[in-house]
Short mmCIF file of C-alpha atoms and ligand atoms in Angstrom, two decimals:
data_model
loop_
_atom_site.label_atom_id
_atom_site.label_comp_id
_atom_site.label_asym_id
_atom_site.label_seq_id
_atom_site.Cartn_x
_atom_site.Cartn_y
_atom_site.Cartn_z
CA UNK A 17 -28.56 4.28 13.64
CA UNK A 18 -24.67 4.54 13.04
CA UNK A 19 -23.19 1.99 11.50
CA UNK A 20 -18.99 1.98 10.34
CA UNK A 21 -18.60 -1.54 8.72
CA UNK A 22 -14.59 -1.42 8.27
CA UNK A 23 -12.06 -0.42 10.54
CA UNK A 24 -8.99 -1.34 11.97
CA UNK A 25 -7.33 -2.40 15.06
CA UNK A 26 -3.48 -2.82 15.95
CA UNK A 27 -4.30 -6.79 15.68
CA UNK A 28 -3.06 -5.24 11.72
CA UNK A 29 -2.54 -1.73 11.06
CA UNK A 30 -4.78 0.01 13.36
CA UNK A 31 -2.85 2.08 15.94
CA UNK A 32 -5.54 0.94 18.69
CA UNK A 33 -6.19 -2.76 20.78
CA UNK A 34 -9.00 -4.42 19.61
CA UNK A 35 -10.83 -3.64 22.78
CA UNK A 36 -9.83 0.19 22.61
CA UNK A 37 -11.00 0.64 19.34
CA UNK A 38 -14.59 -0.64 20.43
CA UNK A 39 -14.78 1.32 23.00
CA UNK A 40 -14.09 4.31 20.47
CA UNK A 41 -16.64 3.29 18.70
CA UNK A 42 -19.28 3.22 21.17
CA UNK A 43 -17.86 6.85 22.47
CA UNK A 44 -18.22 8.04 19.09
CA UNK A 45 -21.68 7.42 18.61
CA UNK A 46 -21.56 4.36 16.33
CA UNK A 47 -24.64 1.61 17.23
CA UNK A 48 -22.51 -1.01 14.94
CA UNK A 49 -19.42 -0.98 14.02
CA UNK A 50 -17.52 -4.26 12.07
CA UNK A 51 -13.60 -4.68 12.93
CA UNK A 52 -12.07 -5.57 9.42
CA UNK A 53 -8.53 -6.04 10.41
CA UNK A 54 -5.94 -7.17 7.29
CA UNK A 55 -5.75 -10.74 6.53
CA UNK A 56 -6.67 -12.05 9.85
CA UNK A 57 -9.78 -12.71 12.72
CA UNK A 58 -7.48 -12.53 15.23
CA UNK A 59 -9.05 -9.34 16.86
CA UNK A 60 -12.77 -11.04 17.08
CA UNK A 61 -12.88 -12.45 20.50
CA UNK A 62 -11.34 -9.16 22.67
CA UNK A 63 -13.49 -7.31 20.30
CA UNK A 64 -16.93 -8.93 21.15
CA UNK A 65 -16.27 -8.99 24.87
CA UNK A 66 -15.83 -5.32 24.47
CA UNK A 67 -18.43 -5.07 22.35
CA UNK A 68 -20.98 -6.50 25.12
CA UNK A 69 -19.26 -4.06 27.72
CA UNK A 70 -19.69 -0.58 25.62
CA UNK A 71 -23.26 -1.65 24.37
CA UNK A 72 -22.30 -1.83 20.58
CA UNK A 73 -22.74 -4.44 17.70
CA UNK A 74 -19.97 -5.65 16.31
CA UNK A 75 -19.95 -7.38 13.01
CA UNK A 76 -16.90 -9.32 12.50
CA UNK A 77 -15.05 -8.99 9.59
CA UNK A 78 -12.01 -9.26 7.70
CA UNK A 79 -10.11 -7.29 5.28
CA UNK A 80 -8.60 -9.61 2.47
CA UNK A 81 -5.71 -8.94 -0.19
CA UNK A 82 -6.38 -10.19 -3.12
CA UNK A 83 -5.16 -9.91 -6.70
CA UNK A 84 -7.65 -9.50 -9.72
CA UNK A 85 -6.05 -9.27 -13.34
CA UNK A 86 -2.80 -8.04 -11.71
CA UNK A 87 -3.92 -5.38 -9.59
CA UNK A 88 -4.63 -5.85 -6.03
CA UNK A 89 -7.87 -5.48 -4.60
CA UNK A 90 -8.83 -5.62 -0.79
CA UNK A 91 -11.97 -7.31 -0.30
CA UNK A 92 -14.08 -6.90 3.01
CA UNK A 93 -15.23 -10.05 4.61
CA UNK A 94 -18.42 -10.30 6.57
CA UNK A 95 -19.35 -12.61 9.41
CA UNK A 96 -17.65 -15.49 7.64
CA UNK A 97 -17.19 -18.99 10.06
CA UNK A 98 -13.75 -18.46 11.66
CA UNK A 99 -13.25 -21.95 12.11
CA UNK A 100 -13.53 -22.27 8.28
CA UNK A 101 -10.33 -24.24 6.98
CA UNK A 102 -9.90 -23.83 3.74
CA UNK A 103 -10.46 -20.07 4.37
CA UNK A 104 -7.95 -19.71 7.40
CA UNK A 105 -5.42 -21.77 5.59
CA UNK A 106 -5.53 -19.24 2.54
CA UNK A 107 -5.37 -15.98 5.37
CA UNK A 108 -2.20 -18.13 6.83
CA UNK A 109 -0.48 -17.97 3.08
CA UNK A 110 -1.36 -13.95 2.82
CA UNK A 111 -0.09 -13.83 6.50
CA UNK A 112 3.18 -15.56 5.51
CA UNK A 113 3.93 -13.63 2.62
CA UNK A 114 3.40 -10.23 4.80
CA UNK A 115 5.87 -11.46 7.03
CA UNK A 116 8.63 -13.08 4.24
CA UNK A 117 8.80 -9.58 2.90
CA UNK A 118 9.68 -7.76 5.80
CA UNK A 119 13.54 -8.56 6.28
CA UNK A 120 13.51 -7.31 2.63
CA UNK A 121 12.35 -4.22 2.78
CA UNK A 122 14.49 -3.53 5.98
CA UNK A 123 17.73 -4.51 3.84
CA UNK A 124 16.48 -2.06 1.19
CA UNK A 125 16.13 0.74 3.87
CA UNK A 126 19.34 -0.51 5.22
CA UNK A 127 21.11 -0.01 1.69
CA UNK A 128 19.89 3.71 1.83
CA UNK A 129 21.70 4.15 4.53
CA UNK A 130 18.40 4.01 6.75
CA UNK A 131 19.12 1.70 10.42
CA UNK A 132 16.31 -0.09 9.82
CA UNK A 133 16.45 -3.34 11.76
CA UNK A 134 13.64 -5.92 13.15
CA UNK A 135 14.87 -4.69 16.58
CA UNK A 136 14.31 -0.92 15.66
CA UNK A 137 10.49 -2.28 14.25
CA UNK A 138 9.65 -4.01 16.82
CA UNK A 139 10.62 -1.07 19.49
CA UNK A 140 8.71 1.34 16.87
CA UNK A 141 5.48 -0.79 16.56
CA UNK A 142 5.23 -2.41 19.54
CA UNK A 143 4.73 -5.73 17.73
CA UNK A 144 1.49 -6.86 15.42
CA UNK A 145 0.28 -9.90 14.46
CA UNK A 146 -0.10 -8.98 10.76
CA UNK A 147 2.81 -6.61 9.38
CA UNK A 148 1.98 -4.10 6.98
CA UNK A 149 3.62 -1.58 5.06
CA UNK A 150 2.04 1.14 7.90
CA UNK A 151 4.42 -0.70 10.79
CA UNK A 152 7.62 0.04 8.00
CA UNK A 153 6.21 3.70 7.71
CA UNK A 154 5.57 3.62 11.45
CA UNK A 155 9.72 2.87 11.92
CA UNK A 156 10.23 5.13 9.19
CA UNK A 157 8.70 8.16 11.56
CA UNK A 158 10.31 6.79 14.75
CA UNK A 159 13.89 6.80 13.37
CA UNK A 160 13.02 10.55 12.38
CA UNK A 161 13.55 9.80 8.72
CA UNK A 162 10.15 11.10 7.85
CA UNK A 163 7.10 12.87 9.29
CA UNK A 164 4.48 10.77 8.86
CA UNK A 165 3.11 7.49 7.30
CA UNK A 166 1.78 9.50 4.35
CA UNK A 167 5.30 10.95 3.96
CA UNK A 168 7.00 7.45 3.79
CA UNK A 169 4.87 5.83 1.54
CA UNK A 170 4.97 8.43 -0.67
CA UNK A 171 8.94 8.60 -0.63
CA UNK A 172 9.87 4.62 0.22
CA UNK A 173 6.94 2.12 0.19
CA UNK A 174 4.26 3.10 -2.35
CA UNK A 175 4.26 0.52 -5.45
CA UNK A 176 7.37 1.06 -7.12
CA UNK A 177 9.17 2.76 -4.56
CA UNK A 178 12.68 2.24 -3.26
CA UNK A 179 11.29 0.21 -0.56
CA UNK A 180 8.26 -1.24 -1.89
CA UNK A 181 8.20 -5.56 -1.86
CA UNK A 182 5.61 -7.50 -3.57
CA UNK A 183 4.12 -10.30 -1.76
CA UNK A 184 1.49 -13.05 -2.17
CA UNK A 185 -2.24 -12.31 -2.36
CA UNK A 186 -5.63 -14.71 -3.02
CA UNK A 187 -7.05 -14.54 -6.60
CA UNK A 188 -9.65 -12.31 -5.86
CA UNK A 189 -12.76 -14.62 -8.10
CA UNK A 190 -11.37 -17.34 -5.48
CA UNK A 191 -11.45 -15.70 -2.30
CA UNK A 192 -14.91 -14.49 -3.18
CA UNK A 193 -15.79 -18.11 -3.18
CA UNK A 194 -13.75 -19.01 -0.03
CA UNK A 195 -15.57 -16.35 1.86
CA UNK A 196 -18.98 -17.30 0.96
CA UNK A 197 -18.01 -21.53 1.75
CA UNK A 198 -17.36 -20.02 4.86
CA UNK A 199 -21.33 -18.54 5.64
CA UNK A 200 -19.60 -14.74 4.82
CA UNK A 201 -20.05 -11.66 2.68
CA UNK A 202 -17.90 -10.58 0.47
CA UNK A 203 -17.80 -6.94 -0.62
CA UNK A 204 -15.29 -5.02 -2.56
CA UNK A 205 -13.19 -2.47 0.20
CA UNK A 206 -12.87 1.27 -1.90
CA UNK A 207 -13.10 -0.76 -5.50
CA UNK A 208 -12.22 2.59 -7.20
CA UNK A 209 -9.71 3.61 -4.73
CA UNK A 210 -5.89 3.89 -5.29
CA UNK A 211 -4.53 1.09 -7.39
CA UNK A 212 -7.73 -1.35 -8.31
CA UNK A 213 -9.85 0.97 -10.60
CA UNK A 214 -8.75 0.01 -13.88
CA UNK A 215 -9.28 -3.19 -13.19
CA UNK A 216 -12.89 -2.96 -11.91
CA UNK A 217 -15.10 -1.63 -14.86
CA UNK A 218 -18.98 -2.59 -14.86
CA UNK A 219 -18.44 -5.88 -17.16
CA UNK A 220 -15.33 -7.30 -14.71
CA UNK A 221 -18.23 -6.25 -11.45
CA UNK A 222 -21.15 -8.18 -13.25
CA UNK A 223 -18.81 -11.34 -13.33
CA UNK A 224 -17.34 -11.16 -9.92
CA UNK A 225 -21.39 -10.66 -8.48
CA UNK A 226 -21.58 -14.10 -11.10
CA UNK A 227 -18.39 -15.57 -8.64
CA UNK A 228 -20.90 -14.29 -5.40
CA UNK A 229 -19.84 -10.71 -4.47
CA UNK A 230 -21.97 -9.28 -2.27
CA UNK A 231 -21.52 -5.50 -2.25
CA UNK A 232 -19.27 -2.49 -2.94
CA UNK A 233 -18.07 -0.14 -0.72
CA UNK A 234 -19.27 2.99 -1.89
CA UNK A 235 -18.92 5.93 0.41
CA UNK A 236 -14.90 5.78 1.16
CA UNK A 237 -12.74 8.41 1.30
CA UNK A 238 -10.59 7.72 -1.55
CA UNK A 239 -13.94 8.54 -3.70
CA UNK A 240 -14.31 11.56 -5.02
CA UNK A 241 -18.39 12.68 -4.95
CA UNK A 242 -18.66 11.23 -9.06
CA UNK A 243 -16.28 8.41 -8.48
CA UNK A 244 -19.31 7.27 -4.97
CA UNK A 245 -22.55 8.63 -7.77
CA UNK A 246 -20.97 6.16 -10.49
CA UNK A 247 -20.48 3.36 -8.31
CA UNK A 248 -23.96 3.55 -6.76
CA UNK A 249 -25.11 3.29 -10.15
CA UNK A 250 -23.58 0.22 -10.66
CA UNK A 251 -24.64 -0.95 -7.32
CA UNK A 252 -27.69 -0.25 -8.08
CA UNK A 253 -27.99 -1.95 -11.85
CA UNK A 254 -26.43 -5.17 -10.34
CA UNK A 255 -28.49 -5.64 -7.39
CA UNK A 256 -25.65 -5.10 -5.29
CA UNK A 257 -25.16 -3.95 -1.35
CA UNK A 258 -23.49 -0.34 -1.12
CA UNK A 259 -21.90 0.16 1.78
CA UNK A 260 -19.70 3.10 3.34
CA UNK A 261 -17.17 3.03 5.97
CA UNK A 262 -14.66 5.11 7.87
CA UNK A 263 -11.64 2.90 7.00
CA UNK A 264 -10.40 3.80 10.60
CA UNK A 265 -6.74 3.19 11.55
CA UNK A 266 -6.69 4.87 14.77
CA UNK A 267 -3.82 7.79 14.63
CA UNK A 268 -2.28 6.19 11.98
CA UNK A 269 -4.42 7.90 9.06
CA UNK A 270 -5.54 11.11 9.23
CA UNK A 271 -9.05 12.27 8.29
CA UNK A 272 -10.59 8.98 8.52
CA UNK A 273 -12.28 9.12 12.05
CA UNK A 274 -15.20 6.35 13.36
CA UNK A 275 -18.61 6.73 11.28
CA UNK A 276 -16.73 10.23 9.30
CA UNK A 277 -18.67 7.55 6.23
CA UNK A 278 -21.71 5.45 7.14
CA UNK A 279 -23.91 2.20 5.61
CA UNK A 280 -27.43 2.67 5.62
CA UNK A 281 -29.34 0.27 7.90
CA UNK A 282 -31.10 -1.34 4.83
CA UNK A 283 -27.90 -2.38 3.47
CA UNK A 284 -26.38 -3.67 6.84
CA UNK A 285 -29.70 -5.72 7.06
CA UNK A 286 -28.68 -7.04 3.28
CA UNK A 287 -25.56 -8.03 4.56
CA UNK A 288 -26.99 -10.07 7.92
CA UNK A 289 -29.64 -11.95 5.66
CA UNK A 290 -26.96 -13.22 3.51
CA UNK A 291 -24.55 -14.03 6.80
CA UNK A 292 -24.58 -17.80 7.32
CA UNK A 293 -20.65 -17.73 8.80
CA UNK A 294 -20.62 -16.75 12.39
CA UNK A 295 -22.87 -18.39 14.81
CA UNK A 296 -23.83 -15.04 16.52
CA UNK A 297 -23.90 -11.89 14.11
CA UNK A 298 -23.62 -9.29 15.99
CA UNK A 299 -22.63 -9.01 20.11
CA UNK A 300 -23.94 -6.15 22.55
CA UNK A 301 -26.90 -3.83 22.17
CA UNK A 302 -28.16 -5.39 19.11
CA UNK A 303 -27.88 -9.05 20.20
P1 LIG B 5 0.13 -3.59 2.94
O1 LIG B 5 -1.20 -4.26 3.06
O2 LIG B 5 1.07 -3.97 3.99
O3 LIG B 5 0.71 -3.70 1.57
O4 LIG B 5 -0.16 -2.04 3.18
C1 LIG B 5 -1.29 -1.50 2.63
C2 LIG B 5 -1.90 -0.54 3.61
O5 LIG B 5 -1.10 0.63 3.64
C3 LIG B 5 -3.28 -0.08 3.16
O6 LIG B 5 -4.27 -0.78 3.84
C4 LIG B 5 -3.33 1.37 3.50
O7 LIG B 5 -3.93 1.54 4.77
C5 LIG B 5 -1.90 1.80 3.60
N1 LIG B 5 -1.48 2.57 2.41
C6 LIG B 5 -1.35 2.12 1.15
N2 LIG B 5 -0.90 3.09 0.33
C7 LIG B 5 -0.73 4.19 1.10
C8 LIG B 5 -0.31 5.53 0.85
N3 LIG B 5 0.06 5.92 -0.40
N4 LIG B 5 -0.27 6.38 1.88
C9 LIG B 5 -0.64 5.99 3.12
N5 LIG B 5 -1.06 4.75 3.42
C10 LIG B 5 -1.11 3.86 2.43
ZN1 LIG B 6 -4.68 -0.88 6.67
FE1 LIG B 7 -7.96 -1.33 2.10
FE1 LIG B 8 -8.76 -0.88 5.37
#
């Protein structure tokens, strides 16, 4: 059993439709795969219909911005109730914020001399419902200023760069709470990956499980082989779900292909017994 519990689709910054992406998934072997598109559910509904068509599970999920002692931290949503209120209402605020900041970083690209205007991103994306700082890189590529999305973050929109815009995120002890009113399960995306380490020693992991984390995502790319042994550890001590995960963006990252990192069945099975969100888990083959 395959199972890839956090990709994404070009709902956010995936490069692939909802319904593509599925379909990937089923041709690459995956028997469950969770869509965990930035800030939004707005993917679920073509994805489960596609899911019944390839013969996968899907697990719906989210992946949520957050902000924990100043650094940000995504945090993976499972199987929460879409329908949820207070939940959607705080995605709508993260939503909003993605989208003040655009015109902002255009005029900074602009003042470097870069033509960067919401006609040129919208001809270079193709549109999205959630803007990220990929679509910006995506421009970036298309007006041949650089090569790839790696290239412009490093050079324009990484933290701190010429280009870079802050913008509003959820308190991540909150969101954890938001998620589970909602029936979901909330588990930390790459917790030791670029940007949230500091932040997330053992004692500040002990009190977020105290808030109602879930899980950790363990086996993720931006983990060195120590870095995945250290956090399984702590998984381990705290009694908490371990999970691993392609992080799939369709072309738009390289390396991270569907199921290239995995979850264990035991620990997908952790995550459905705690699921008390969406009214049917998981679609296709498994359903
Ligand atoms: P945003 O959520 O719009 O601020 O953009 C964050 C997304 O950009 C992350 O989910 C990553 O997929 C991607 N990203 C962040 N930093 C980098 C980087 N240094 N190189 C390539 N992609 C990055
Ligand atoms: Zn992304
Ligand atoms: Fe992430
Ligand atoms: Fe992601």
């Amino acid at each position: 059993m395959t199972i890839d519990l956090h990709t994404h689709s070009r709902v956010s910054d995936g490069t692939a439709a909802p319904r593509d992406l599925v379909h990937a998934a089923a041709t690459a072997g995956l028997d469950v795969v969770a869509l965990t598109d930035h800030d939004t559910t707005l993917g679920w509904d073509e994805a489960a219909a596609a899911a019944v068509e390839a013969g996968i599970a899907l697990v719906r999920g989210i992946e949520i911005s957050t902000r924990f002692r100043g650094a940000g931290v995504h945090l993976l949503a499972y199987l929460p109730d879409a329908t949820d209120v207070p939940l959607q209402e705080e995605l709508a605020r993260i939503v909003a914020g993605r989208e003040d900041r655009v015109p902002t970083m255009l005029a900074r690209l602009r003042e470097l001399g870069i033509p960067a205007t919401a006609e040129a991103l919208a001809e270079a994306t193709g549109g999205s419902e959630v803007t990220g700082r990929p679509h910006i890189a995506d421009l970036l590529v298309h007006l041949g200023v650089v090569r790839d999305r790696d290239q412009a973050f490093a050079q324009y929109l990484a933290e701190g760069g010429p280009a870079f815009v802050d913008r509003y995120a959820a308190e991540l002890v909150t969101m954890i709470g938001l998620v589970r009113g909602a029936g979901g399960v909330p588990v930390i995306a790459h917790p030791w990956g670029r940007g949230s380490a500091h932040v997330l020693d053992e004692p500040a992991i002990v009190g977020l499980k105290e808030a109602g984390l879930a899980g950790l995502e363990v086996d993720h790319l931006d983990h060195a082989p120590h870095t995945r042994a250290q956090l399984r550890a702590i998984a381990g001590r705290l009694d908490l779900v371990a999970t691993g995960s392609s992080d799939h963006h369709g072309t738009g990252k390289t390396g991270h292909d569907l199921g290239c990192e995995t979850t264990a069945p035991d620990q997908l099975a952790r995550i459905l017994d705690q699921a008390a969100g969406s009214p049917t888990t998981i679609v296709g083959k498994a359903g």
